[in-house]
Amino acid sequence: MTNLPSANSGKSALEIAITAVEEAGRILLAHFGSKIQVKHKSKGNLVTDADILSEKFILEFLQDEYPDFDILSEESNSSTSLSGFAWIVDPLDGTNNYTFGIPFFCINIALVKDRDILLGVTYDPVRKELFHAEIGRGAYLNESQIQVSKESSLQSSLVGLDLGYSQERGEEMLQVANRLWGQVHCLRAMGSSSLGLAYVACGRVNLYLHRYLFPWDIASGLLLIREAGGEVTDWQGRPANFRDTEIIASNSQLHREFLAQFGQKQKPE
Ligand code: IPD
Ligand code: CA
Ligand code: CA
């Protein structure tokens, strides 16, 4: 495990990420259920004042503690070059759930260096569930180490998925869901892809699928699942990185079974 630089306050990068998501969680809860300003970014894709307030706090806090690190964050025009150490931030994952009063949303912060994800934190402020992982050190839900499920058959699996904000990719996912429907125990449209991934890491969801995600949706979840013994690939079966938009996340056995039936052939170079 790379030794991560300490923050200006002397705290570790993990402590900083945890403090940031917990405080952002307080901000989100303070506005949850109240009338807040909502804007439409694209079809089905909202941003609220709560996203903005949460992001403002997180970015200022991270910049104070680590002024030299890049930041890629969903709602701001922050750096996208990501050279050296960089934070990847989703200040509110599950904005639609949040806006409609469904208490299932979270905050993500990951620290990456080049293509490596060094730490990931996903926090559900409603349930006070903090998922965290550092590369090579396992994945945790609050104080307990977590593992992906041991389920080995699709027939008995709870499969989580989401449709995302691309019409075309959403329709593709609906076709997959249609084919899957008779072959699994049940399907769940989660409304928060990041909690879907965190739930794969702790074994609550057996398999999670998506076809149109962004780095802030998946960077933390990728590390959580790998550190919990699971597998995350694209739909051709190649190990996923945080810039991939399409992912299949599960334990290795179910992953293999799903890929054999639903995977796509690799395109020739
Ligand atoms: C979205 C959620 C949703 C997924 C979308 C994401 P947001 O994130 O994770 O479940 O289907 O693709 O963009 O907009 O709520 O941060
Ligand atoms: Ca998101
Ligand atoms: Ca978001």
mmCIF file of C-alpha atoms and ligand atoms in Angstrom:
data_model
loop_
_atom_site.group_PDB
_atom_site.id
_atom_site.type_symbol
_atom_site.label_atom_id
_atom_site.label_comp_id
_atom_site.label_asym_id
_atom_site.label_seq_id
_atom_site.Cartn_x
_atom_site.Cartn_y
_atom_site.Cartn_z
ATOM 1 C CA MET A 1 0.000 0.000 0.000
ATOM 2 C CA THR A 2 1.345 3.416 -1.020
ATOM 3 C CA ASN A 3 1.943 5.653 1.967
ATOM 4 C CA LEU A 4 -0.420 8.518 1.368
ATOM 5 C CA PRO A 5 0.681 12.071 2.110
ATOM 6 C CA SER A 6 -0.786 13.530 5.311
ATOM 7 C CA ALA A 7 -3.164 16.475 5.217
ATOM 8 C CA ASN A 8 -2.225 20.011 6.315
ATOM 9 C CA SER A 9 -3.869 19.298 9.678
ATOM 10 C CA GLY A 10 -1.651 16.197 10.103
ATOM 11 C CA LYS A 11 -4.602 13.831 9.674
ATOM 12 C CA SER A 12 -4.556 10.878 7.263
ATOM 13 C CA ALA A 13 -6.234 10.983 3.857
ATOM 14 C CA LEU A 14 -8.797 8.458 5.101
ATOM 15 C CA GLU A 15 -9.653 10.597 8.139
ATOM 16 C CA ILE A 16 -10.059 13.619 5.887
ATOM 17 C CA ALA A 17 -12.342 11.766 3.449
ATOM 18 C CA ILE A 18 -14.456 10.418 6.314
ATOM 19 C CA THR A 19 -14.802 13.826 7.988
ATOM 20 C CA ALA A 20 -15.800 15.318 4.628
ATOM 21 C CA VAL A 21 -18.538 12.765 3.859
ATOM 22 C CA GLU A 22 -19.929 12.878 7.392
ATOM 23 C CA GLU A 23 -20.218 16.666 7.377
ATOM 24 C CA ALA A 24 -21.688 16.587 3.848
ATOM 25 C CA GLY A 25 -24.173 14.015 5.165
ATOM 26 C CA ARG A 26 -25.287 16.485 7.858
ATOM 27 C CA ILE A 27 -25.799 19.137 5.181
ATOM 28 C CA LEU A 28 -27.893 16.775 3.034
ATOM 29 C CA LEU A 29 -30.027 15.622 5.966
ATOM 30 C CA ALA A 30 -30.652 19.226 7.074
ATOM 31 C CA HIS A 31 -32.342 19.895 3.720
ATOM 32 C CA PHE A 32 -33.915 16.482 3.110
ATOM 33 C CA GLY A 33 -37.694 16.725 2.842
ATOM 34 C CA SER A 34 -37.717 20.530 2.660
ATOM 35 C CA LYS A 35 -38.441 22.676 -0.379
ATOM 36 C CA ILE A 36 -35.209 23.137 -2.247
ATOM 37 C CA GLN A 37 -34.324 24.565 -5.608
ATOM 38 C CA VAL A 38 -34.165 21.898 -8.328
ATOM 39 C CA LYS A 39 -32.748 22.323 -11.839
ATOM 40 C CA HIS A 40 -32.905 19.918 -14.779
ATOM 41 C CA LYS A 41 -29.516 19.110 -16.313
ATOM 42 C CA SER A 42 -30.926 16.668 -18.901
ATOM 43 C CA LYS A 43 -33.772 14.158 -19.106
ATOM 44 C CA GLY A 44 -34.256 12.637 -15.673
ATOM 45 C CA ASN A 45 -31.057 14.280 -14.400
ATOM 46 C CA LEU A 46 -31.487 16.841 -11.619
ATOM 47 C CA VAL A 47 -29.244 19.021 -9.534
ATOM 48 C CA THR A 48 -30.521 20.572 -6.309
ATOM 49 C CA ASP A 49 -29.251 23.232 -3.933
ATOM 50 C CA ALA A 50 -28.357 20.353 -1.601
ATOM 51 C CA ASP A 51 -25.955 18.875 -4.196
ATOM 52 C CA ILE A 52 -24.341 22.305 -4.519
ATOM 53 C CA LEU A 53 -24.054 22.970 -0.770
ATOM 54 C CA SER A 54 -22.616 19.534 -0.132
ATOM 55 C CA GLU A 55 -20.120 19.942 -2.956
ATOM 56 C CA LYS A 56 -19.073 23.433 -1.836
ATOM 57 C CA PHE A 57 -18.275 22.163 1.643
ATOM 58 C CA ILE A 58 -16.368 19.077 0.407
ATOM 59 C CA LEU A 59 -14.278 20.929 -2.162
ATOM 60 C CA GLU A 60 -13.284 23.729 0.232
ATOM 61 C CA PHE A 61 -12.403 21.218 2.921
ATOM 62 C CA LEU A 62 -10.313 19.018 0.600
ATOM 63 C CA GLN A 63 -8.571 22.047 -0.934
ATOM 64 C CA ASP A 64 -7.632 23.364 2.521
ATOM 65 C CA GLU A 65 -6.232 20.018 3.584
ATOM 66 C CA TYR A 66 -4.598 19.015 0.288
ATOM 67 C CA PRO A 67 -4.026 22.173 -1.799
ATOM 68 C CA ASP A 68 -1.880 20.322 -4.375
ATOM 69 C CA PHE A 69 -4.316 17.532 -5.222
ATOM 70 C CA ASP A 70 -6.560 17.758 -8.297
ATOM 71 C CA ILE A 71 -10.307 17.386 -7.816
ATOM 72 C CA LEU A 72 -12.895 15.954 -10.175
ATOM 73 C CA SER A 73 -16.366 16.643 -8.837
ATOM 74 C CA GLU A 74 -19.737 16.184 -10.504
ATOM 75 C CA GLU A 75 -21.336 19.608 -10.177
ATOM 76 C CA SER A 76 -18.377 21.926 -10.652
ATOM 77 C CA ASN A 77 -15.903 22.727 -13.364
ATOM 78 C CA SER A 78 -13.082 21.304 -11.334
ATOM 79 C CA SER A 79 -10.008 19.729 -12.860
ATOM 80 C CA THR A 80 -10.491 16.838 -15.256
ATOM 81 C CA SER A 81 -6.844 16.252 -16.134
ATOM 82 C CA LEU A 82 -6.255 14.323 -12.916
ATOM 83 C CA SER A 83 -2.498 14.279 -12.812
ATOM 84 C CA GLY A 84 -0.819 12.854 -9.739
ATOM 85 C CA PHE A 85 -3.047 12.532 -6.681
ATOM 86 C CA ALA A 86 -6.672 13.471 -7.317
ATOM 87 C CA TRP A 87 -9.927 13.401 -5.388
ATOM 88 C CA ILE A 88 -13.062 12.224 -7.178
ATOM 89 C CA VAL A 89 -16.244 13.491 -5.531
ATOM 90 C CA ASP A 90 -19.971 12.875 -5.852
ATOM 91 C CA PRO A 91 -21.558 15.258 -3.329
ATOM 92 C CA LEU A 92 -24.933 13.488 -3.590
ATOM 93 C CA ASP A 93 -25.466 10.200 -5.364
ATOM 94 C CA GLY A 94 -29.156 9.441 -5.756
ATOM 95 C CA THR A 95 -30.370 12.996 -6.385
ATOM 96 C CA ASN A 96 -33.673 11.735 -7.798
ATOM 97 C CA ASN A 97 -34.330 9.640 -4.692
ATOM 98 C CA TYR A 98 -33.366 12.636 -2.539
ATOM 99 C CA THR A 99 -35.616 15.053 -4.433
ATOM 100 C CA PHE A 100 -38.656 12.760 -4.277
ATOM 101 C CA GLY A 101 -38.163 12.101 -0.541
ATOM 102 C CA ILE A 102 -36.831 8.540 -0.859
ATOM 103 C CA PRO A 103 -34.217 8.119 1.887
ATOM 104 C CA PHE A 104 -31.671 6.204 -0.181
ATOM 105 C CA PHE A 105 -28.717 8.309 -1.254
ATOM 106 C CA CYS A 106 -25.070 8.779 -0.359
ATOM 107 C CA ILE A 107 -21.884 10.797 -0.752
ATOM 108 C CA ASN A 108 -18.722 9.434 -2.428
ATOM 109 C CA ILE A 109 -15.119 10.462 -2.160
ATOM 110 C CA ALA A 110 -12.238 8.527 -3.717
ATOM 111 C CA LEU A 111 -8.549 9.290 -3.901
ATOM 112 C CA VAL A 112 -6.793 8.175 -7.080
ATOM 113 C CA LYS A 113 -3.291 8.386 -8.468
ATOM 114 C CA ASP A 114 -3.076 7.905 -12.223
ATOM 115 C CA ARG A 115 -5.231 4.795 -12.828
ATOM 116 C CA ASP A 116 -5.076 3.460 -9.256
ATOM 117 C CA ILE A 117 -7.842 4.008 -6.744
ATOM 118 C CA LEU A 118 -6.107 4.392 -3.384
ATOM 119 C CA LEU A 119 -9.068 4.907 -1.105
ATOM 120 C CA GLY A 120 -12.812 5.094 -1.353
ATOM 121 C CA VAL A 121 -15.496 6.279 1.036
ATOM 122 C CA THR A 122 -19.254 5.978 0.469
ATOM 123 C CA TYR A 123 -21.537 7.310 3.200
ATOM 124 C CA ASP A 124 -25.271 6.790 3.677
ATOM 125 C CA PRO A 125 -26.211 9.555 6.138
ATOM 126 C CA VAL A 126 -29.753 8.250 6.720
ATOM 127 C CA ARG A 127 -28.565 4.897 8.086
ATOM 128 C CA LYS A 128 -25.223 6.242 9.297
ATOM 129 C CA GLU A 129 -23.520 3.557 7.243
ATOM 130 C CA LEU A 130 -19.960 4.386 6.297
ATOM 131 C CA PHE A 131 -18.314 2.133 3.710
ATOM 132 C CA HIS A 132 -14.589 2.575 3.310
ATOM 133 C CA ALA A 133 -11.640 0.847 1.696
ATOM 134 C CA GLU A 134 -7.958 1.514 1.265
ATOM 135 C CA ILE A 135 -6.021 -0.375 -1.370
ATOM 136 C CA GLY A 136 -4.607 -3.603 0.091
ATOM 137 C CA ARG A 137 -6.349 -3.131 3.453
ATOM 138 C CA GLY A 138 -9.811 -4.626 2.971
ATOM 139 C CA ALA A 139 -13.242 -3.030 2.882
ATOM 140 C CA TYR A 140 -15.335 -2.011 5.884
ATOM 141 C CA LEU A 141 -18.885 -1.086 6.795
ATOM 142 C CA ASN A 142 -18.505 1.058 9.895
ATOM 143 C CA GLU A 143 -16.112 -1.004 12.059
ATOM 144 C CA SER A 144 -16.734 -4.409 10.429
ATOM 145 C CA GLN A 145 -14.786 -5.901 7.565
ATOM 146 C CA ILE A 146 -17.089 -6.821 4.662
ATOM 147 C CA GLN A 147 -17.114 -9.352 1.836
ATOM 148 C CA VAL A 148 -19.107 -9.813 -1.334
ATOM 149 C CA SER A 149 -21.823 -12.494 -1.238
ATOM 150 C CA LYS A 150 -21.018 -16.149 -1.816
ATOM 151 C CA GLU A 151 -24.158 -16.671 -3.915
ATOM 152 C CA SER A 152 -23.254 -18.810 -6.907
ATOM 153 C CA SER A 153 -26.462 -19.039 -8.924
ATOM 154 C CA LEU A 154 -28.236 -16.310 -10.857
ATOM 155 C CA GLN A 155 -31.544 -18.066 -10.155
ATOM 156 C CA SER A 156 -31.210 -17.252 -6.444
ATOM 157 C CA SER A 157 -29.746 -13.769 -6.882
ATOM 158 C CA LEU A 158 -30.997 -10.332 -6.054
ATOM 159 C CA VAL A 159 -29.742 -8.207 -8.945
ATOM 160 C CA GLY A 160 -29.462 -4.437 -8.633
ATOM 161 C CA LEU A 161 -29.340 -2.122 -11.614
ATOM 162 C CA ASP A 162 -30.060 1.417 -12.703
ATOM 163 C CA LEU A 163 -30.958 2.975 -16.047
ATOM 164 C CA GLY A 164 -28.815 6.115 -15.949
ATOM 165 C CA TYR A 165 -29.286 9.281 -17.965
ATOM 166 C CA SER A 166 -28.673 8.049 -21.509
ATOM 167 C CA GLN A 167 -31.859 7.130 -23.377
ATOM 168 C CA GLU A 168 -30.049 4.570 -25.508
ATOM 169 C CA ARG A 169 -28.119 2.948 -22.658
ATOM 170 C CA GLY A 170 -31.246 2.919 -20.495
ATOM 171 C CA GLU A 171 -33.148 1.072 -23.206
ATOM 172 C CA GLU A 172 -30.324 -1.459 -23.516
ATOM 173 C CA MET A 173 -30.502 -2.031 -19.768
ATOM 174 C CA LEU A 174 -34.267 -2.522 -19.943
ATOM 175 C CA GLN A 175 -33.723 -5.221 -22.587
ATOM 176 C CA VAL A 176 -31.191 -6.933 -20.316
ATOM 177 C CA ALA A 177 -33.626 -6.640 -17.388
ATOM 178 C CA ASN A 178 -36.356 -8.148 -19.546
ATOM 179 C CA ARG A 179 -34.215 -11.191 -20.382
ATOM 180 C CA LEU A 180 -32.956 -11.495 -16.803
ATOM 181 C CA TRP A 181 -36.377 -11.277 -15.194
ATOM 182 C CA GLY A 182 -37.230 -14.977 -15.552
ATOM 183 C CA GLN A 183 -33.762 -16.111 -14.526
ATOM 184 C CA VAL A 184 -33.139 -14.374 -11.214
ATOM 185 C CA HIS A 185 -34.696 -14.249 -7.768
ATOM 186 C CA CYS A 186 -35.544 -10.543 -8.119
ATOM 187 C CA LEU A 187 -34.456 -7.241 -9.623
ATOM 188 C CA ARG A 188 -34.002 -3.855 -7.927
ATOM 189 C CA ALA A 189 -33.668 -0.432 -9.533
ATOM 190 C CA MET A 190 -31.674 1.181 -6.720
ATOM 191 C CA GLY A 191 -31.739 4.890 -7.606
ATOM 192 C CA SER A 192 -28.222 5.246 -6.214
ATOM 193 C CA SER A 193 -25.630 3.374 -8.219
ATOM 194 C CA SER A 194 -23.012 4.025 -5.547
ATOM 195 C CA LEU A 195 -25.085 2.434 -2.804
ATOM 196 C CA GLY A 196 -25.767 -0.404 -5.262
ATOM 197 C CA LEU A 197 -22.018 -0.957 -5.507
ATOM 198 C CA ALA A 198 -21.460 -0.596 -1.755
ATOM 199 C CA TYR A 199 -24.230 -3.172 -1.235
ATOM 200 C CA VAL A 200 -22.427 -5.588 -3.559
ATOM 201 C CA ALA A 201 -19.309 -5.074 -1.441
ATOM 202 C CA CYS A 202 -21.136 -6.042 1.764
ATOM 203 C CA GLY A 203 -23.097 -8.915 0.176
ATOM 204 C CA ARG A 204 -26.616 -7.413 0.305
ATOM 205 C CA VAL A 205 -26.840 -7.221 -3.500
ATOM 206 C CA ASN A 206 -25.509 -10.256 -5.366
ATOM 207 C CA LEU A 207 -24.873 -8.577 -8.721
ATOM 208 C CA TYR A 208 -25.055 -4.935 -9.825
ATOM 209 C CA LEU A 209 -25.265 -3.725 -13.437
ATOM 210 C CA HIS A 210 -25.044 -0.367 -15.142
ATOM 211 C CA ARG A 211 -24.353 0.866 -18.674
ATOM 212 C CA TYR A 212 -23.722 4.584 -18.246
ATOM 213 C CA LEU A 213 -21.816 5.751 -15.186
ATOM 214 C CA PHE A 214 -19.246 8.457 -14.427
ATOM 215 C CA PRO A 215 -16.011 8.335 -12.385
ATOM 216 C CA TRP A 216 -17.708 9.968 -9.356
ATOM 217 C CA ASP A 217 -20.387 7.235 -9.365
ATOM 218 C CA ILE A 218 -17.991 4.300 -9.336
ATOM 219 C CA ALA A 219 -14.476 5.147 -8.125
ATOM 220 C CA SER A 220 -15.222 4.416 -4.467
ATOM 221 C CA GLY A 221 -17.418 1.373 -5.208
ATOM 222 C CA LEU A 222 -14.814 -0.222 -7.465
ATOM 223 C CA LEU A 223 -12.277 -0.275 -4.655
ATOM 224 C CA LEU A 224 -14.855 -1.337 -2.048
ATOM 225 C CA ILE A 225 -15.853 -4.353 -4.139
ATOM 226 C CA ARG A 226 -12.312 -5.397 -5.020
ATOM 227 C CA GLU A 227 -11.189 -5.081 -1.405
ATOM 228 C CA ALA A 228 -14.245 -7.137 -0.419
ATOM 229 C CA GLY A 229 -13.123 -9.953 -2.739
ATOM 230 C CA GLY A 230 -15.403 -9.163 -5.678
ATOM 231 C CA GLU A 231 -14.990 -8.443 -9.333
ATOM 232 C CA VAL A 232 -15.885 -5.412 -11.445
ATOM 233 C CA THR A 233 -15.481 -5.469 -15.227
ATOM 234 C CA ASP A 234 -16.885 -3.793 -18.292
ATOM 235 C CA TRP A 235 -19.443 -5.701 -20.387
ATOM 236 C CA GLN A 236 -16.644 -7.341 -22.377
ATOM 237 C CA GLY A 237 -15.190 -8.798 -19.187
ATOM 238 C CA ARG A 238 -12.133 -6.506 -18.928
ATOM 239 C CA PRO A 239 -11.245 -5.253 -15.426
ATOM 240 C CA ALA A 240 -13.045 -1.940 -14.989
ATOM 241 C CA ASN A 241 -11.338 1.310 -14.118
ATOM 242 C CA PHE A 242 -12.988 4.458 -12.832
ATOM 243 C CA ARG A 243 -13.295 5.920 -16.328
ATOM 244 C CA ASP A 244 -15.413 3.016 -17.575
ATOM 245 C CA THR A 245 -19.075 3.797 -18.098
ATOM 246 C CA GLU A 246 -20.429 0.225 -18.237
ATOM 247 C CA ILE A 247 -19.927 -2.149 -15.365
ATOM 248 C CA ILE A 248 -20.774 -5.594 -14.065
ATOM 249 C CA ALA A 249 -20.046 -6.040 -10.333
ATOM 250 C CA SER A 250 -20.362 -9.241 -8.335
ATOM 251 C CA ASN A 251 -18.464 -12.161 -6.865
ATOM 252 C CA SER A 252 -16.353 -14.045 -9.405
ATOM 253 C CA GLN A 253 -18.706 -17.014 -9.836
ATOM 254 C CA LEU A 254 -21.897 -15.051 -10.527
ATOM 255 C CA HIS A 255 -19.932 -12.600 -12.580
ATOM 256 C CA ARG A 256 -18.777 -15.444 -14.826
ATOM 257 C CA GLU A 257 -22.309 -16.811 -15.194
ATOM 258 C CA PHE A 258 -23.742 -13.403 -16.065
ATOM 259 C CA LEU A 259 -20.960 -12.558 -18.515
ATOM 260 C CA ALA A 260 -21.340 -15.882 -20.339
ATOM 261 C CA GLN A 261 -24.978 -15.090 -21.094
ATOM 262 C CA PHE A 262 -25.082 -11.322 -21.365
ATOM 263 C CA GLY A 263 -21.510 -10.181 -22.044
ATOM 264 C CA GLN A 264 -20.589 -8.481 -25.281
ATOM 265 C CA LYS A 265 -17.836 -9.605 -27.610
ATOM 266 C CA GLN A 266 -14.683 -7.485 -27.548
ATOM 267 C CA LYS A 267 -14.484 -5.254 -30.589
ATOM 268 C CA PRO A 268 -11.394 -5.925 -32.769
ATOM 269 C CA GLU A 269 -8.653 -3.270 -32.125
HETATM 270 C C1 IPD B 1 -26.983 8.775 -10.587
HETATM 271 C C2 IPD B 1 -27.407 7.617 -9.721
HETATM 272 C C3 IPD B 1 -28.296 6.681 -10.522
HETATM 273 C C4 IPD B 1 -27.627 6.222 -11.805
HETATM 274 C C5 IPD B 1 -27.158 7.403 -12.618
HETATM 275 C C6 IPD B 1 -26.224 8.251 -11.778
HETATM 276 P P1 IPD B 1 -26.676 11.110 -9.339
HETATM 277 O O1 IPD B 1 -26.149 9.654 -9.864
HETATM 278 O O2 IPD B 1 -26.298 6.918 -9.247
HETATM 279 O O3 IPD B 1 -28.602 5.547 -9.761
HETATM 280 O O4 IPD B 1 -28.516 5.479 -12.583
HETATM 281 O O5 IPD B 1 -26.504 6.933 -13.787
HETATM 282 O O6 IPD B 1 -25.724 9.311 -12.556
HETATM 283 O O7 IPD B 1 -27.021 11.922 -10.556
HETATM 284 O O8 IPD B 1 -27.830 10.874 -8.463
HETATM 285 O O9 IPD B 1 -25.451 11.614 -8.641
HETATM 286 CA CA CA B 2 -23.870 9.947 -8.990
HETATM 287 CA CA CA B 3 -24.456 13.399 -7.862
#
